[in-house]
PDB file of C-alpha atoms in Angstrom:
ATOM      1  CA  UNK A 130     -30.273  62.788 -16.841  1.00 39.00           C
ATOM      2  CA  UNK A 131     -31.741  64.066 -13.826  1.00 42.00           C
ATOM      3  CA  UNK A 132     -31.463  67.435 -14.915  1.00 43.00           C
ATOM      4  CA  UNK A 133     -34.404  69.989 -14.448  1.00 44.00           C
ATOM      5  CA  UNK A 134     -36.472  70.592 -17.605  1.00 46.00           C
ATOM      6  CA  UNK A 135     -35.262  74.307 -18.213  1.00 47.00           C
ATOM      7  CA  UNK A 136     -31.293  73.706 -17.068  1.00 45.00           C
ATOM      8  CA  UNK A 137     -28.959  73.741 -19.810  1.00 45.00           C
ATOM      9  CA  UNK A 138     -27.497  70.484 -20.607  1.00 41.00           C
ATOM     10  CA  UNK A 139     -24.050  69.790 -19.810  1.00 40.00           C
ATOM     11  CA  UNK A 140     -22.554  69.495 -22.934  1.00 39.00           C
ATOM     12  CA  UNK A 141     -23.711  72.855 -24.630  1.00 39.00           C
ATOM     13  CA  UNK A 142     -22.660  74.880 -21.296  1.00 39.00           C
ATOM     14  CA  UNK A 143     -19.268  73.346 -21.975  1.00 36.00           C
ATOM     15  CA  UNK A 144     -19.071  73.662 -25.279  1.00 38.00           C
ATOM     16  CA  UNK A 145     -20.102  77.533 -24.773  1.00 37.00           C
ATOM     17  CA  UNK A 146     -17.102  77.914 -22.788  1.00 38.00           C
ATOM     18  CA  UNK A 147     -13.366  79.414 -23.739  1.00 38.00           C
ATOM     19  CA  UNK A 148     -11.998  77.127 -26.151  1.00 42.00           C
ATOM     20  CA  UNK A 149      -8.927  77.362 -23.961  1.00 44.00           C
ATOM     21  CA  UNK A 150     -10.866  74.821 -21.609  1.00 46.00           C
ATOM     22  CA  UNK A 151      -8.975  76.129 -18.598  1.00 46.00           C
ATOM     23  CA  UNK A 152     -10.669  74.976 -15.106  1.00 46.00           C
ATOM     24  CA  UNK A 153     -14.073  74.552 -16.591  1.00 45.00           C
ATOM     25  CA  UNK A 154     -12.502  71.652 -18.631  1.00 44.00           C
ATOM     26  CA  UNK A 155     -11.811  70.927 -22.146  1.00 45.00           C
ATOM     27  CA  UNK A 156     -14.153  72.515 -25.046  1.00 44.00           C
ATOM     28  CA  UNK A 157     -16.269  70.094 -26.880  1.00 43.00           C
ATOM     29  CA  UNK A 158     -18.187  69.870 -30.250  1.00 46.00           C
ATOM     30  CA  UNK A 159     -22.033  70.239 -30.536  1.00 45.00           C
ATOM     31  CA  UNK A 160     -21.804  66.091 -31.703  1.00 47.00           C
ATOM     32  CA  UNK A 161     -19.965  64.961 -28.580  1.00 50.00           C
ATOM     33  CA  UNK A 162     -21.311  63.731 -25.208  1.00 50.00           C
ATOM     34  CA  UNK A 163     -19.620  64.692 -21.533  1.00 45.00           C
ATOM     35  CA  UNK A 164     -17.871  61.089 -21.501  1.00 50.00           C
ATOM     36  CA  UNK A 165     -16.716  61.525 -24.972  1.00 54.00           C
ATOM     37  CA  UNK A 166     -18.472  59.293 -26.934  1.00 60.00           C
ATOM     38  CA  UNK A 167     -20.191  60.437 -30.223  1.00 75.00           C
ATOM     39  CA  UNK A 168     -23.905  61.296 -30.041  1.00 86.00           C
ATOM     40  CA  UNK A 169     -26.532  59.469 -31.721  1.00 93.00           C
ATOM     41  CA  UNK A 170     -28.355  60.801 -34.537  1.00 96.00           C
ATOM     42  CA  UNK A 171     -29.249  60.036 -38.141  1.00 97.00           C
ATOM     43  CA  UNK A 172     -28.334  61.332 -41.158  1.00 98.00           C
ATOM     44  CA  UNK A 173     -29.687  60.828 -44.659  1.00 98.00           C
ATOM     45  CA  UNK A 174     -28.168  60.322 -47.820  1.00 97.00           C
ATOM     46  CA  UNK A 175     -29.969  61.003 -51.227  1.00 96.00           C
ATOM     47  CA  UNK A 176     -29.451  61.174 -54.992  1.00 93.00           C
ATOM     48  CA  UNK A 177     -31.264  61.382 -58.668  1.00 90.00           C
ATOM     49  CA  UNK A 178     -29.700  58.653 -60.807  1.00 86.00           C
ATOM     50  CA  UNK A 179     -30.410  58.374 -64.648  1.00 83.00           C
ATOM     51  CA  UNK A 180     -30.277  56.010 -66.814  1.00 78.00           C
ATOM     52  CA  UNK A 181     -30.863  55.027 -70.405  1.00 76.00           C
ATOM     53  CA  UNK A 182     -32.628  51.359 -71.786  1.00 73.00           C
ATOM     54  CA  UNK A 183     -32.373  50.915 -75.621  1.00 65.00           C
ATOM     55  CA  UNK A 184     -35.326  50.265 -77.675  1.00 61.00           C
ATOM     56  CA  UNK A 185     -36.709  46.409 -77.206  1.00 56.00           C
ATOM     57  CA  UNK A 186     -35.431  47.074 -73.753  1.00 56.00           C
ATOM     58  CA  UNK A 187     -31.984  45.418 -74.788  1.00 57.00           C
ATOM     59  CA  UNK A 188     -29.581  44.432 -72.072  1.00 58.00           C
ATOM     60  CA  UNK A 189     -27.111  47.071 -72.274  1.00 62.00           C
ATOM     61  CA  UNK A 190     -28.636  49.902 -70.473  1.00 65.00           C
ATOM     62  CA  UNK A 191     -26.234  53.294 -70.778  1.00 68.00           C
ATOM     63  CA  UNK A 192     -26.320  54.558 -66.936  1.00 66.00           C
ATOM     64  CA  UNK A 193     -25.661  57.997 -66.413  1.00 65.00           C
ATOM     65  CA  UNK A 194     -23.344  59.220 -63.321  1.00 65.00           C
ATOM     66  CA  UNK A 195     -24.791  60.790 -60.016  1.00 77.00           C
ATOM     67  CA  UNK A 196     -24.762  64.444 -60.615  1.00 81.00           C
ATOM     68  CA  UNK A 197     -24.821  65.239 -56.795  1.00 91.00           C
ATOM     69  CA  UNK A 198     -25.316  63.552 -53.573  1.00 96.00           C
ATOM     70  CA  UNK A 199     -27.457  65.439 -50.563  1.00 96.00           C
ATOM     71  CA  UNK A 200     -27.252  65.540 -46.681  1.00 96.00           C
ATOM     72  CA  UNK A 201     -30.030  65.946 -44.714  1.00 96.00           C
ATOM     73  CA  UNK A 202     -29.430  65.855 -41.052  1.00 96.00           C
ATOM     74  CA  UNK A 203     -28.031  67.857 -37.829  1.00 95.00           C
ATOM     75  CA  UNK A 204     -25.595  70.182 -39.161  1.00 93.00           C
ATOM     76  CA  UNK A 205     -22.860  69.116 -36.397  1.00 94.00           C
ATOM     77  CA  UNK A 206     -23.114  65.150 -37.230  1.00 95.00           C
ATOM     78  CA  UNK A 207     -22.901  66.025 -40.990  1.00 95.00           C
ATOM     79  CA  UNK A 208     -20.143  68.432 -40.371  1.00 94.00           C
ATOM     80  CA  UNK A 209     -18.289  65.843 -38.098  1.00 96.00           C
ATOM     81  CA  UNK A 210     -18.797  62.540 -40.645  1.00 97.00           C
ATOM     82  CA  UNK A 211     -17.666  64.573 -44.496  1.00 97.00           C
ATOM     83  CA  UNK A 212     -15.662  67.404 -42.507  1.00 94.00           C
ATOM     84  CA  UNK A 213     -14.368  69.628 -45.729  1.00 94.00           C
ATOM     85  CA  UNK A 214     -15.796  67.119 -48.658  1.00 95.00           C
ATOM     86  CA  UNK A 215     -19.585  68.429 -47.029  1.00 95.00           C
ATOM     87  CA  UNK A 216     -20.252  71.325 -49.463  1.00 94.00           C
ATOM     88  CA  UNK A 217     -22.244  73.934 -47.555  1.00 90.00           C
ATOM     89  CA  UNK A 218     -22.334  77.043 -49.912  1.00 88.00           C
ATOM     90  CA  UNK A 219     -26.281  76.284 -49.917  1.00 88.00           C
ATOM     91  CA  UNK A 220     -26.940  76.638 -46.158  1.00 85.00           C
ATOM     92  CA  UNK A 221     -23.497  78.236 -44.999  1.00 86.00           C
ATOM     93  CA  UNK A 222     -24.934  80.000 -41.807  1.00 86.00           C
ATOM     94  CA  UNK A 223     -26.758  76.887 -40.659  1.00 85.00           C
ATOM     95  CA  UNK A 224     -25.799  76.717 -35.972  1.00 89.00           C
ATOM     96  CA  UNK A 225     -24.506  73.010 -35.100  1.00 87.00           C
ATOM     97  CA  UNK A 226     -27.556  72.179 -32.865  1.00 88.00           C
ATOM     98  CA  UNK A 227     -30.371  72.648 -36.131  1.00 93.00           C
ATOM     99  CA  UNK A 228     -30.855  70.692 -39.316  1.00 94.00           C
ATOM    100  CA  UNK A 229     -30.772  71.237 -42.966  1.00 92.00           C
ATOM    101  CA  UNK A 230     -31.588  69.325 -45.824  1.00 92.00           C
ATOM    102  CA  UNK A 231     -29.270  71.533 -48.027  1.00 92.00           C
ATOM    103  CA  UNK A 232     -25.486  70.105 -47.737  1.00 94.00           C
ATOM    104  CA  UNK A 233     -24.213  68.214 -50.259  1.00 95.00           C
ATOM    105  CA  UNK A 234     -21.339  66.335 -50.859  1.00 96.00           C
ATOM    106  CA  UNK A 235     -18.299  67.358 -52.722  1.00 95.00           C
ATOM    107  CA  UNK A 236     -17.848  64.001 -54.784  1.00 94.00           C
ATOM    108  CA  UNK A 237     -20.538  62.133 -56.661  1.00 91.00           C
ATOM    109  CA  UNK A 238     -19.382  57.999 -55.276  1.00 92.00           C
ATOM    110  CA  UNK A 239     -21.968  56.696 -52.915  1.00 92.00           C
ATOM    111  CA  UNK A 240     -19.835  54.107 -51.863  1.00 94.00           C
ATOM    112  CA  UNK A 241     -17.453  56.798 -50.718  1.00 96.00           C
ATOM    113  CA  UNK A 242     -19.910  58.175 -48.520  1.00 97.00           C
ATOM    114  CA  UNK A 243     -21.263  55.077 -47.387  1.00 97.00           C
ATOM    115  CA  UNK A 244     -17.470  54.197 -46.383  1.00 97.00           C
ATOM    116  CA  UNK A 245     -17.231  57.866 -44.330  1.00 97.00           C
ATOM    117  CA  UNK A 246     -20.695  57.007 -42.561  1.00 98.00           C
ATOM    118  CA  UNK A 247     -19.452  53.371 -41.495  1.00 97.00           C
ATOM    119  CA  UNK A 248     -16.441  55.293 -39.978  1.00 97.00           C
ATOM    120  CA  UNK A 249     -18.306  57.325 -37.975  1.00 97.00           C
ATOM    121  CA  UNK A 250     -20.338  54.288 -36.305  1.00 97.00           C
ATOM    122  CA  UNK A 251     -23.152  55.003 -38.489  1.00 98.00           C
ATOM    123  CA  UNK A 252     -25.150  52.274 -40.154  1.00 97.00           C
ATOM    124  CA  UNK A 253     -28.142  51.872 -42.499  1.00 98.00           C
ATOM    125  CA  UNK A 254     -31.629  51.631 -41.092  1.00 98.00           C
ATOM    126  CA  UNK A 255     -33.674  52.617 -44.313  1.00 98.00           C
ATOM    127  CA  UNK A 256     -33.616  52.954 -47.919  1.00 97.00           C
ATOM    128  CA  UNK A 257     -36.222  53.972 -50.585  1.00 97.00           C
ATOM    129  CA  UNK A 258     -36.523  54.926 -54.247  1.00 94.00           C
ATOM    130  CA  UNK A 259     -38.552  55.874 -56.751  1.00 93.00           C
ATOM    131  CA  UNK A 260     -38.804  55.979 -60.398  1.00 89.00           C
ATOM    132  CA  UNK A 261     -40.348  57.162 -63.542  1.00 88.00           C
ATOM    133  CA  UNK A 262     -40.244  56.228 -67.023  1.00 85.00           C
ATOM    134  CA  UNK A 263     -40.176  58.688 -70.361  1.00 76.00           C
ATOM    135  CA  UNK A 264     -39.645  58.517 -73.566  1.00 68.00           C
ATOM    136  CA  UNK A 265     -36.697  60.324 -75.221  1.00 62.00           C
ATOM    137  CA  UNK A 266     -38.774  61.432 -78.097  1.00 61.00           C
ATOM    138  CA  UNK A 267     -41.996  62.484 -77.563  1.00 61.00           C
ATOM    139  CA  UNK A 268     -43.235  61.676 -81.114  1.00 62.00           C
ATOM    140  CA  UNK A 269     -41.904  57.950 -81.669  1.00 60.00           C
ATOM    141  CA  UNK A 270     -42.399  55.594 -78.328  1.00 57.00           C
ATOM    142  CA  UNK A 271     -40.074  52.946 -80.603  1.00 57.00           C
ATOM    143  CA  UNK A 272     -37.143  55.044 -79.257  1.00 62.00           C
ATOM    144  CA  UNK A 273     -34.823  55.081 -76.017  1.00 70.00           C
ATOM    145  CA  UNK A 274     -36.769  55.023 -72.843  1.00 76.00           C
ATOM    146  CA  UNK A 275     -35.306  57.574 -70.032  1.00 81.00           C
ATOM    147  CA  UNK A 276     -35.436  56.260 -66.703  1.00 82.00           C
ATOM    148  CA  UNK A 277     -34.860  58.604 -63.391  1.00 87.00           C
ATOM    149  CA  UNK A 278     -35.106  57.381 -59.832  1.00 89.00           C
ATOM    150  CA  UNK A 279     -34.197  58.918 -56.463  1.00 92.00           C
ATOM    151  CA  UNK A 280     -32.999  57.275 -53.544  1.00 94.00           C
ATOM    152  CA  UNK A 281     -32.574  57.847 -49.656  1.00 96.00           C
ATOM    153  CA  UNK A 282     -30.443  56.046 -47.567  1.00 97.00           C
ATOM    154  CA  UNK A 283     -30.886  56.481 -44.052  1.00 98.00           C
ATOM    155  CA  UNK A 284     -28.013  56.061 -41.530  1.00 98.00           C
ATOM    156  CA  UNK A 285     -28.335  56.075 -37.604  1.00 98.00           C
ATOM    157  CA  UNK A 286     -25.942  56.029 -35.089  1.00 97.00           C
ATOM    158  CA  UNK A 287     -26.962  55.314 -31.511  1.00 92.00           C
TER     159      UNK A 287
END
């Protein structure tokens, strides 16, 4: 605050500085804030889910696991919440202060990434999802119905 429009701010000039912090003080991350604290931001969570419903729409529904979960987000708060389970072979070159859309996570349990989020002092502002309907064969509409959806959770931390 207070700063002229065309300074630097404070925290990248110090994180731009020798990691050894000497007199300028000690070296921080693109996701922290001069008086430590984390810095807000959001960060959304997404997946395709599947899932099977028997003819007569019977109760038993065969659900199919999540094949992959995504990260959209600033690439410093997604780096700093899933650390090494953030799987960034897609966007690998991707500098802390932009965002991507192209991490994903290295396990397939939402409530495990939920859990790392709440950790962080993130928590859920928004969620949508979608979903279609087709038939497994195209011939006989008696048959198995195929379901897909995809859902966004969105997480903020302020």
């Amino acid at each position: 605050e207070g700063a002229s429009a065309g300074a630097p701010s404070p925290t990248l000039e110090l994180a731009s500085r020798s990691p050894s912090g000497g007199a300028a003080g000690p070296l921080l991350t693109p996701s922290q804030s001069l008086d430590g604290s984390r810095r807000s931001g959001y960060i959304t969570i997404g997946y395709r889910g599947s899932y099977t419903i028997g003819r007569d729409a019977q109760a038993d529904a065969k659900f199919r696991r999540v094949a992959r979960i995504t990260v959209c987000g600033k690439t410093s708060l997604a780096k700093e919440v899933f650390g090494d389970t953030l799987n960034e072979s897609r966007d690998p070159d991707r500098p802390p202060e932009r965002y991507t859309s192209r991490y994903y996570l290295k396990f397939n349990f939402l409530e495990q990434a939920f859990d790392k989020l709440s950790e962080s002092g993130f928590h859920m502002v928004a969620c949508s999802s979608t979903g279609t309907c087709a038939f497994a064969s195209s011939t006989d509409q008696s048959e198995d119905k195929i379901w897909t959806s995809y859902t966004e959770y969105v997480f903020c931390r302020e």
